[in-house]
Amino acid sequence: MSKNSIKEKNIIGFTINGQAVEAEEGWTVLETARYNGFHIPTLCYHEAIEPSGACRLCVVEVREGDWSKVVISCMYPVKEGIEILTDSPRVHNVRRWVLEMLLAECPASKEIQALAAEYGVSSSRFASVDKENQCMLCGLCVRVCNEIVGVNAISFASRGTSKEIATPYKVPSTACVACGSCVTVCPTGAMQARLDQVRGDISQRTGHGHAH
Amino acid sequence: MTQQSTAEKLDQSRLNSTQDLLSLTESIRGRRDEKRPVIIVCHGTGCLANGSPNVAEALRQAIKEAGIAAKVVPQIKTTGCHGFCSRGPLVIMQPAGIFYQRVQPDDAQEIIQATLVEGRPVERLLYEDTKTGERIIHDYEIPFYKHQQRIVLKNIGKIDPTDIYDTIGAGGYLALAKVLSRMSPADVVSAIETSGLRGRGGAGFPTGRKWASAVAASKKRPGPVYVVVNGDEGDPGAFMDRTVMEGDPHAVLEGLIIGAYAVGSNQGFMYVRAEYPLAIKHLNIAIEQARELGLLGKNILGSGFDFDVEIARGAGAFVCGESTALFTSIEGRAGEPRPKYIRSVEEGLWGRPTVLNNVETWANVPLIIERGADWYKNIGVPHSTGTKVFSLVGKIANVGLVEVPMGIPLNRLIEEIGGGTPGAGRFKAVQTGGPSGGCLPYELGDVPVDFDSLTKAGSMMGSGGMIVMDEHDCVVDVARYFLRFLEEESCGKCLPCRLGLKAMLEFLNRFARGEGSLEDLAELENLAKAVQDGSLCALGGSAPNPVLTTIRYFRDEYEAHIKEKRCPAGVCKDLISYIIDPEKCTGCGACARSCPQGCITGEKKKPHNLDPAQCIRCGMCLDSCKFSAVVVR
Ligand SMILES: Cc1cc2nc3c(=O)[nH]c(=O)nc-3n(C[C@H](O)[C@H](O)[C@H](O)COP(=O)(O)O)c2cc1C
Ligand code: SF4
Ligand code: FES
Ligand code: FES
């Protein structure tokens, strides 16, 4: 979303944590918050990629009259007169649980540990299945590869608790151009360790696809 | 099936006007011989599984042998489910309405001889009242049916769903004729709004308002509008939508055509779960027959209105019933929910305005049009009008499908219609709204079953599944059971659901082992609220309901697990022990033979001993003892 477009846009006014803010029609709450210097944590969001709403770390509470609801700021469209709370008790409750569960899910991720510590979560009561895991399946790598690079080398496989990110048939992908975009967008450091599984052995490449 | 008559009547050429349809209805009704015996054999999924086709065949044979053909040939008619599946296969003798239950092929001769030749009922096949033991002859006198108000289900069990003429004879498509000849699209939307109809698929959204929004959205962005039937019905134990699609497919189709006319749609989809082959078959037949008669396709009944429909097979996942996942699935991608801060009436299928309604919602539409919004509005209670179909399962005498006016007290539904829990006890709790509904205790038995009262009690209407529990069900175990189902069905896209359901289970598993603290119980409630607030779609959003309601209504039972390491219902394996009551034990040795651990010993005819150290609490001895000498502590 371009924030300095020359074309006249409708200006929408609302409040964040009690402070009046203005946004252009079509902006999200997250965009407006960041533009105005409010901090909201995110994991699965990247400004160059379509949002997917997977991690739910960016939740905020929205109030409109006597109606209130927890929504994700990375996709919630701005609306005249709403009140946004970025750190209400309900918001805090969602965040602290997501982070505690993530600590158990991705015990090897330094990034997750740092983020959790920011919210006062230093250990987890839940079981870790894989001590080496860093991936939380936010899908940014899949989306960047698909939307921006346009080669679809990786995708989600399976669903539910056995969901994972993989190349087709779990062999190095001939489609991968080894651009490293996935590594750049990955918020947990997981893709760094995985890139070799995706692109295979570069020295074997011929320029006409590569031998498995 | 009434195949001969169908073939003969399918010569009927295309209906070119609403008048043509009215004439056809008249002629079908005029040709009917009211006195001709009709033997109805239920061919719903439950009765089919119990061998009803063999019963129908045996009846045909018996009629031939009895030589009644000389007088009037009795017609054998196969219908959809009558709702009383626990008593199937069902046979009903019309026009008298004599109701025979659990009929086997061997009974056919006697049925024909006694009922048709001698004019007396076969006593032993009649329904026996569970309380008085009295035999009841007619279906309409059986308490299970007597207290129901069947309007959506009115044709089911009476018509042959594969014969469009049978449907038309019963008044099918008259509402469509009324709409096309006398109502504008706006009239239809306003009738549905006035009726107060709310969606039967879960959330109870006002149907008329949804249609009106779709009309408004399509005015803003001209282009195609879609209407969609949600027939995904993924709740375990629920089969109301299946029954409607199988037993009266034209009712759903007629509702959809009317809705399409109202919102200006020319293309519809029926999303039906692949595990419902009979429903898919019957809908396909219905669609074909309706097309042939000009009730579907181009220029419907000569009105100039075009509409056609396609069946899409469900991908099999529970979450595919969620609106946005259902759309992605129809579009040919993996059925995963999308955040919807823009409603699907504005951006649904292929980003176009779309009206998605549940099977039962659609089936209500022709009724409202035909009999009027005011008639409809007076059924039920002010904010929940009309009836609702429920499936009663679990610890209940009359497992089956019932239709009652909204607002009926919960205990009337369970005790009077459902016949209460089998055995002496009363019900302990009812899970309403399917796996992600809430668990309500006996003490809330007078709660009116309507959208808002159930929500207020922490549960929901959901799609209408009711699972009844008795004192042998442990609420901690029940909460684990539903959570495990939902965890399996989670699509895994968003963190609060994918990780949160697993995390809630970890807490519950600890309680079931007698571990954990009261602080953990409070934390579990906080986690449940985080999952409710944080999840992307309503699967995660409602999954904590069973946990939250069991804690709310049965806190003492949770505390017994945590503080006393005791499972009051005797279910949680780590907290119970089996012992043999020496007073009652006759020394028959049955338990010792059944025990896979070999931990029961004793001399013949002397009280036996059970070694608790080796016992794995499998319960085999309990089941094998004929003298109730094995007790759970
Ligand atoms: C996980 C999940 C599963 C659902 N399954 C169904 C279903 O099987 N059938 C259905 O009609 N609605 C189902 N729904 C509700 C639909 O999303 C939608 O609200 C409904 O089809 C709208 O129709 P109605 O207004 O007529 O109820 C489900 C919702 C969720 C969150
Ligand atoms: S709540 Fe559950 S089912 Fe719904 S999107 Fe999230 S993970 Fe998928
Ligand atoms: S950043 Fe908004 S859901 Fe992940
Ligand atoms: S299938 Fe026959 S009564 Fe349900």
PDB file of N, CA and C in Angstrom, chain B residues 538-609:
ATOM      1  N   ALA B 538     -13.974 -20.080  13.076  1.00  0.00           N
ATOM      2  CA  ALA B 538     -14.812 -20.487  14.192  1.00  0.00           C
ATOM      3  C   ALA B 538     -14.509 -21.900  14.683  1.00  0.00           C
ATOM      4  N   LEU B 539     -13.702 -22.670  13.940  1.00  0.00           N
ATOM      5  CA  LEU B 539     -13.357 -23.994  14.478  1.00  0.00           C
ATOM      6  C   LEU B 539     -12.552 -23.797  15.757  1.00  0.00           C
ATOM      7  N   GLY B 540     -11.463 -23.045  15.647  1.00  0.00           N
ATOM      8  CA  GLY B 540     -10.679 -22.740  16.839  1.00  0.00           C
ATOM      9  C   GLY B 540     -11.459 -21.860  17.799  1.00  0.00           C
ATOM     10  N   GLY B 541     -12.247 -20.940  17.234  1.00  0.00           N
ATOM     11  CA  GLY B 541     -12.984 -19.999  18.067  1.00  0.00           C
ATOM     12  C   GLY B 541     -14.001 -20.657  18.966  1.00  0.00           C
ATOM     13  N   SER B 542     -14.557 -21.796  18.540  1.00  0.00           N
ATOM     14  CA  SER B 542     -15.577 -22.444  19.368  1.00  0.00           C
ATOM     15  C   SER B 542     -15.052 -23.721  20.027  1.00  0.00           C
ATOM     16  N   ALA B 543     -13.878 -24.173  19.626  1.00  0.00           N
ATOM     17  CA  ALA B 543     -13.347 -25.425  20.179  1.00  0.00           C
ATOM     18  C   ALA B 543     -13.236 -25.421  21.707  1.00  0.00           C
ATOM     19  N   PRO B 544     -12.949 -24.261  22.351  1.00  0.00           N
ATOM     20  CA  PRO B 544     -12.850 -24.290  23.811  1.00  0.00           C
ATOM     21  C   PRO B 544     -14.197 -24.454  24.534  1.00  0.00           C
ATOM     22  N   ASN B 545     -15.327 -24.345  23.811  1.00  0.00           N
ATOM     23  CA  ASN B 545     -16.632 -24.419  24.479  1.00  0.00           C
ATOM     24  C   ASN B 545     -16.819 -25.620  25.399  1.00  0.00           C
ATOM     25  N   PRO B 546     -16.533 -26.836  24.934  1.00  0.00           N
ATOM     26  CA  PRO B 546     -16.736 -27.976  25.845  1.00  0.00           C
ATOM     27  C   PRO B 546     -15.876 -27.869  27.107  1.00  0.00           C
ATOM     28  N   VAL B 547     -14.667 -27.345  26.961  1.00  0.00           N
ATOM     29  CA  VAL B 547     -13.792 -27.202  28.125  1.00  0.00           C
ATOM     30  C   VAL B 547     -14.366 -26.156  29.084  1.00  0.00           C
ATOM     31  N   LEU B 548     -14.717 -25.002  28.521  1.00  0.00           N
ATOM     32  CA  LEU B 548     -15.209 -23.914  29.371  1.00  0.00           C
ATOM     33  C   LEU B 548     -16.531 -24.271  30.044  1.00  0.00           C
ATOM     34  N   THR B 549     -17.437 -24.940  29.326  1.00  0.00           N
ATOM     35  CA  THR B 549     -18.732 -25.254  29.948  1.00  0.00           C
ATOM     36  C   THR B 549     -18.609 -26.379  30.969  1.00  0.00           C
ATOM     37  N   THR B 550     -17.767 -27.369  30.708  1.00  0.00           N
ATOM     38  CA  THR B 550     -17.640 -28.420  31.729  1.00  0.00           C
ATOM     39  C   THR B 550     -17.008 -27.839  32.996  1.00  0.00           C
ATOM     40  N   ILE B 551     -16.071 -26.907  32.837  1.00  0.00           N
ATOM     41  CA  ILE B 551     -15.497 -26.291  34.044  1.00  0.00           C
ATOM     42  C   ILE B 551     -16.563 -25.439  34.747  1.00  0.00           C
ATOM     43  N   ARG B 552     -17.355 -24.715  33.933  1.00  0.00           N
ATOM     44  CA  ARG B 552     -18.371 -23.843  34.522  1.00  0.00           C
ATOM     45  C   ARG B 552     -19.438 -24.630  35.284  1.00  0.00           C
ATOM     46  N   TYR B 553     -19.889 -25.741  34.746  1.00  0.00           N
ATOM     47  CA  TYR B 553     -21.005 -26.458  35.357  1.00  0.00           C
ATOM     48  C   TYR B 553     -20.592 -27.655  36.210  1.00  0.00           C
ATOM     49  N   PHE B 554     -19.373 -28.133  36.030  1.00  0.00           N
ATOM     50  CA  PHE B 554     -18.951 -29.333  36.771  1.00  0.00           C
ATOM     51  C   PHE B 554     -17.601 -29.111  37.432  1.00  0.00           C
ATOM     52  N   ARG B 555     -17.406 -27.922  37.985  1.00  0.00           N
ATOM     53  CA  ARG B 555     -16.122 -27.603  38.599  1.00  0.00           C
ATOM     54  C   ARG B 555     -15.766 -28.627  39.688  1.00  0.00           C
ATOM     55  N   ASP B 556     -16.770 -29.061  40.460  1.00  0.00           N
ATOM     56  CA  ASP B 556     -16.483 -30.009  41.556  1.00  0.00           C
ATOM     57  C   ASP B 556     -15.895 -31.318  41.029  1.00  0.00           C
ATOM     58  N   GLU B 557     -16.337 -31.704  39.819  1.00  0.00           N
ATOM     59  CA  GLU B 557     -15.802 -32.946  39.262  1.00  0.00           C
ATOM     60  C   GLU B 557     -14.329 -32.769  38.849  1.00  0.00           C
ATOM     61  N   TYR B 558     -13.990 -31.611  38.300  1.00  0.00           N
ATOM     62  CA  TYR B 558     -12.585 -31.312  38.001  1.00  0.00           C
ATOM     63  C   TYR B 558     -11.780 -31.312  39.299  1.00  0.00           C
ATOM     64  N   GLU B 559     -12.351 -30.660  40.330  1.00  0.00           N
ATOM     65  CA  GLU B 559     -11.624 -30.574  41.600  1.00  0.00           C
ATOM     66  C   GLU B 559     -11.425 -31.942  42.236  1.00  0.00           C
ATOM     67  N   ALA B 560     -12.412 -32.839  42.063  1.00  0.00           N
ATOM     68  CA  ALA B 560     -12.253 -34.193  42.596  1.00  0.00           C
ATOM     69  C   ALA B 560     -11.043 -34.876  41.961  1.00  0.00           C
ATOM     70  N   HIS B 561     -10.852 -34.674  40.657  1.00  0.00           N
ATOM     71  CA  HIS B 561      -9.693 -35.250  39.973  1.00  0.00           C
ATOM     72  C   HIS B 561      -8.401 -34.662  40.538  1.00  0.00           C
ATOM     73  N   ILE B 562      -8.409 -33.320  40.671  1.00  0.00           N
ATOM     74  CA  ILE B 562      -7.171 -32.636  41.032  1.00  0.00           C
ATOM     75  C   ILE B 562      -6.844 -32.785  42.519  1.00  0.00           C
ATOM     76  N   LYS B 563      -7.847 -32.517  43.373  1.00  0.00           N
ATOM     77  CA  LYS B 563      -7.561 -32.497  44.814  1.00  0.00           C
ATOM     78  C   LYS B 563      -7.603 -33.876  45.453  1.00  0.00           C
ATOM     79  N   GLU B 564      -8.601 -34.699  45.032  1.00  0.00           N
ATOM     80  CA  GLU B 564      -8.760 -35.999  45.692  1.00  0.00           C
ATOM     81  C   GLU B 564      -8.221 -37.147  44.857  1.00  0.00           C
ATOM     82  N   LYS B 565      -7.723 -36.851  43.659  1.00  0.00           N
ATOM     83  CA  LYS B 565      -7.241 -37.891  42.744  1.00  0.00           C
ATOM     84  C   LYS B 565      -8.323 -38.952  42.541  1.00  0.00           C
ATOM     85  N   ARG B 566      -9.528 -38.468  42.287  1.00  0.00           N
ATOM     86  CA  ARG B 566     -10.665 -39.362  42.199  1.00  0.00           C
ATOM     87  C   ARG B 566     -11.492 -38.976  40.975  1.00  0.00           C
ATOM     88  N   CYS B 567     -11.934 -39.992  40.211  1.00  0.00           N
ATOM     89  CA  CYS B 567     -12.821 -39.731  39.080  1.00  0.00           C
ATOM     90  C   CYS B 567     -14.216 -40.196  39.475  1.00  0.00           C
ATOM     91  N   PRO B 568     -15.115 -39.270  39.818  1.00  0.00           N
ATOM     92  CA  PRO B 568     -16.420 -39.664  40.349  1.00  0.00           C
ATOM     93  C   PRO B 568     -17.225 -40.562  39.407  1.00  0.00           C
ATOM     94  N   ALA B 569     -17.043 -40.429  38.103  1.00  0.00           N
ATOM     95  CA  ALA B 569     -17.805 -41.258  37.171  1.00  0.00           C
ATOM     96  C   ALA B 569     -17.144 -42.614  36.956  1.00  0.00           C
ATOM     97  N   GLY B 570     -15.942 -42.788  37.505  1.00  0.00           N
ATOM     98  CA  GLY B 570     -15.262 -44.074  37.361  1.00  0.00           C
ATOM     99  C   GLY B 570     -14.768 -44.320  35.949  1.00  0.00           C
ATOM    100  N   VAL B 571     -14.252 -43.293  35.290  1.00  0.00           N
ATOM    101  CA  VAL B 571     -13.836 -43.439  33.902  1.00  0.00           C
ATOM    102  C   VAL B 571     -12.318 -43.309  33.738  1.00  0.00           C
ATOM    103  N   CYS B 572     -11.721 -42.276  34.367  1.00  0.00           N
ATOM    104  CA  CYS B 572     -10.301 -42.006  34.140  1.00  0.00           C
ATOM    105  C   CYS B 572      -9.439 -43.120  34.725  1.00  0.00           C
ATOM    106  N   LYS B 573      -8.789 -43.846  33.827  1.00  0.00           N
ATOM    107  CA  LYS B 573      -8.134 -45.106  34.183  1.00  0.00           C
ATOM    108  C   LYS B 573      -7.120 -45.000  35.312  1.00  0.00           C
ATOM    109  N   ASP B 574      -6.385 -43.869  35.339  1.00  0.00           N
ATOM    110  CA  ASP B 574      -5.350 -43.747  36.355  1.00  0.00           C
ATOM    111  C   ASP B 574      -5.918 -43.502  37.740  1.00  0.00           C
ATOM    112  N   LEU B 575      -7.206 -43.200  37.813  1.00  0.00           N
ATOM    113  CA  LEU B 575      -7.779 -42.819  39.105  1.00  0.00           C
ATOM    114  C   LEU B 575      -8.786 -43.823  39.636  1.00  0.00           C
ATOM    115  N   ILE B 576      -8.902 -44.943  38.963  1.00  0.00           N
ATOM    116  CA  ILE B 576      -9.885 -45.915  39.456  1.00  0.00           C
ATOM    117  C   ILE B 576      -9.195 -47.232  39.762  1.00  0.00           C
ATOM    118  N   SER B 577      -9.829 -48.053  40.585  1.00  0.00           N
ATOM    119  CA  SER B 577      -9.337 -49.412  40.745  1.00  0.00           C
ATOM    120  C   SER B 577     -10.530 -50.359  40.747  1.00  0.00           C
ATOM    121  N   TYR B 578     -10.253 -51.569  40.277  1.00  0.00           N
ATOM    122  CA  TYR B 578     -11.292 -52.590  40.256  1.00  0.00           C
ATOM    123  C   TYR B 578     -11.104 -53.482  41.478  1.00  0.00           C
ATOM    124  N   ILE B 579     -12.216 -53.780  42.154  1.00  0.00           N
ATOM    125  CA  ILE B 579     -12.107 -54.749  43.243  1.00  0.00           C
ATOM    126  C   ILE B 579     -13.254 -55.749  43.123  1.00  0.00           C
ATOM    127  N   ILE B 580     -13.058 -56.904  43.770  1.00  0.00           N
ATOM    128  CA  ILE B 580     -14.100 -57.925  43.717  1.00  0.00           C
ATOM    129  C   ILE B 580     -14.807 -57.969  45.064  1.00  0.00           C
ATOM    130  N   ASP B 581     -16.120 -57.804  45.018  1.00  0.00           N
ATOM    131  CA  ASP B 581     -16.914 -57.816  46.243  1.00  0.00           C
ATOM    132  C   ASP B 581     -17.119 -59.275  46.681  1.00  0.00           C
ATOM    133  N   PRO B 582     -16.472 -59.695  47.795  1.00  0.00           N
ATOM    134  CA  PRO B 582     -16.529 -61.110  48.181  1.00  0.00           C
ATOM    135  C   PRO B 582     -17.950 -61.574  48.510  1.00  0.00           C
ATOM    136  N   GLU B 583     -18.806 -60.652  48.921  1.00  0.00           N
ATOM    137  CA  GLU B 583     -20.199 -60.990  49.240  1.00  0.00           C
ATOM    138  C   GLU B 583     -20.934 -61.472  47.992  1.00  0.00           C
ATOM    139  N   LYS B 584     -20.632 -60.810  46.869  1.00  0.00           N
ATOM    140  CA  LYS B 584     -21.384 -61.089  45.644  1.00  0.00           C
ATOM    141  C   LYS B 584     -20.719 -62.144  44.768  1.00  0.00           C
ATOM    142  N   CYS B 585     -19.397 -62.304  44.897  1.00  0.00           N
ATOM    143  CA  CYS B 585     -18.669 -63.210  44.015  1.00  0.00           C
ATOM    144  C   CYS B 585     -19.073 -64.650  44.287  1.00  0.00           C
ATOM    145  N   THR B 586     -19.440 -65.377  43.202  1.00  0.00           N
ATOM    146  CA  THR B 586     -19.854 -66.772  43.359  1.00  0.00           C
ATOM    147  C   THR B 586     -18.713 -67.716  43.024  1.00  0.00           C
ATOM    148  N   GLY B 587     -17.574 -67.146  42.594  1.00  0.00           N
ATOM    149  CA  GLY B 587     -16.445 -67.990  42.227  1.00  0.00           C
ATOM    150  C   GLY B 587     -16.648 -68.715  40.920  1.00  0.00           C
ATOM    151  N   CYS B 588     -17.391 -68.111  39.992  1.00  0.00           N
ATOM    152  CA  CYS B 588     -17.653 -68.794  38.720  1.00  0.00           C
ATOM    153  C   CYS B 588     -16.418 -68.798  37.818  1.00  0.00           C
ATOM    154  N   GLY B 589     -15.500 -67.860  38.063  1.00  0.00           N
ATOM    155  CA  GLY B 589     -14.254 -67.862  37.304  1.00  0.00           C
ATOM    156  C   GLY B 589     -14.305 -67.133  35.983  1.00  0.00           C
ATOM    157  N   ALA B 590     -15.461 -66.558  35.625  1.00  0.00           N
ATOM    158  CA  ALA B 590     -15.574 -65.874  34.328  1.00  0.00           C
ATOM    159  C   ALA B 590     -14.585 -64.720  34.230  1.00  0.00           C
ATOM    160  N   CYS B 591     -14.432 -63.962  35.325  1.00  0.00           N
ATOM    161  CA  CYS B 591     -13.534 -62.808  35.301  1.00  0.00           C
ATOM    162  C   CYS B 591     -12.088 -63.255  35.114  1.00  0.00           C
ATOM    163  N   ALA B 592     -11.714 -64.304  35.811  1.00  0.00           N
ATOM    164  CA  ALA B 592     -10.334 -64.779  35.726  1.00  0.00           C
ATOM    165  C   ALA B 592     -10.005 -65.182  34.295  1.00  0.00           C
ATOM    166  N   ARG B 593     -10.974 -65.815  33.620  1.00  0.00           N
ATOM    167  CA  ARG B 593     -10.739 -66.220  32.241  1.00  0.00           C
ATOM    168  C   ARG B 593     -10.661 -65.010  31.315  1.00  0.00           C
ATOM    169  N   SER B 594     -11.386 -63.943  31.645  1.00  0.00           N
ATOM    170  CA  SER B 594     -11.418 -62.795  30.737  1.00  0.00           C
ATOM    171  C   SER B 594     -10.215 -61.878  30.915  1.00  0.00           C
ATOM    172  N   CYS B 595      -9.548 -61.946  32.063  1.00  0.00           N
ATOM    173  CA  CYS B 595      -8.504 -60.962  32.365  1.00  0.00           C
ATOM    174  C   CYS B 595      -7.250 -61.188  31.522  1.00  0.00           C
ATOM    175  N   PRO B 596      -6.872 -60.197  30.672  1.00  0.00           N
ATOM    176  CA  PRO B 596      -5.703 -60.379  29.811  1.00  0.00           C
ATOM    177  C   PRO B 596      -4.397 -60.377  30.606  1.00  0.00           C
ATOM    178  N   GLN B 597      -4.409 -59.851  31.827  1.00  0.00           N
ATOM    179  CA  GLN B 597      -3.207 -59.765  32.647  1.00  0.00           C
ATOM    180  C   GLN B 597      -3.048 -60.998  33.540  1.00  0.00           C
ATOM    181  N   GLY B 598      -4.103 -61.787  33.622  1.00  0.00           N
ATOM    182  CA  GLY B 598      -4.073 -62.938  34.525  1.00  0.00           C
ATOM    183  C   GLY B 598      -3.944 -62.518  35.982  1.00  0.00           C
ATOM    184  N   CYS B 599      -4.508 -61.385  36.348  1.00  0.00           N
ATOM    185  CA  CYS B 599      -4.296 -60.919  37.717  1.00  0.00           C
ATOM    186  C   CYS B 599      -5.461 -61.251  38.647  1.00  0.00           C
ATOM    187  N   ILE B 600      -6.404 -62.071  38.164  1.00  0.00           N
ATOM    188  CA  ILE B 600      -7.484 -62.515  39.046  1.00  0.00           C
ATOM    189  C   ILE B 600      -7.275 -64.000  39.350  1.00  0.00           C
ATOM    190  N   THR B 601      -7.268 -64.315  40.637  1.00  0.00           N
ATOM    191  CA  THR B 601      -7.039 -65.702  41.028  1.00  0.00           C
ATOM    192  C   THR B 601      -8.082 -66.115  42.052  1.00  0.00           C
ATOM    193  N   GLY B 602      -8.209 -67.406  42.273  1.00  0.00           N
ATOM    194  CA  GLY B 602      -9.151 -67.874  43.282  1.00  0.00           C
ATOM    195  C   GLY B 602      -9.592 -69.293  42.995  1.00  0.00           C
ATOM    196  N   GLU B 603     -10.093 -69.973  44.026  1.00  0.00           N
ATOM    197  CA  GLU B 603     -10.563 -71.343  43.852  1.00  0.00           C
ATOM    198  C   GLU B 603     -11.980 -71.324  43.314  1.00  0.00           C
ATOM    199  N   LYS B 604     -12.346 -72.387  42.631  1.00  0.00           N
ATOM    200  CA  LYS B 604     -13.699 -72.534  42.109  1.00  0.00           C
ATOM    201  C   LYS B 604     -14.716 -72.396  43.240  1.00  0.00           C
ATOM    202  N   LYS B 605     -15.794 -71.676  42.951  1.00  0.00           N
ATOM    203  CA  LYS B 605     -16.897 -71.501  43.899  1.00  0.00           C
ATOM    204  C   LYS B 605     -16.516 -70.747  45.164  1.00  0.00           C
ATOM    205  N   LYS B 606     -15.334 -70.133  45.181  1.00  0.00           N
ATOM    206  CA  LYS B 606     -14.943 -69.293  46.334  1.00  0.00           C
ATOM    207  C   LYS B 606     -14.676 -67.884  45.809  1.00  0.00           C
ATOM    208  N   PRO B 607     -14.918 -66.862  46.626  1.00  0.00           N
ATOM    209  CA  PRO B 607     -14.651 -65.492  46.176  1.00  0.00           C
ATOM    210  C   PRO B 607     -13.234 -65.350  45.634  1.00  0.00           C
ATOM    211  N   HIS B 608     -13.125 -64.635  44.470  1.00  0.00           N
ATOM    212  CA  HIS B 608     -11.833 -64.461  43.819  1.00  0.00           C
ATOM    213  C   HIS B 608     -11.113 -63.211  44.298  1.00  0.00           C
ATOM    214  N   ASN B 609      -9.824 -63.139  43.945  1.00  0.00           N
ATOM    215  CA  ASN B 609      -8.992 -62.001  44.315  1.00  0.00           C
ATOM    216  C   ASN B 609      -8.453 -61.295  43.082  1.00  0.00           C
TER     217      ASN B 609
END
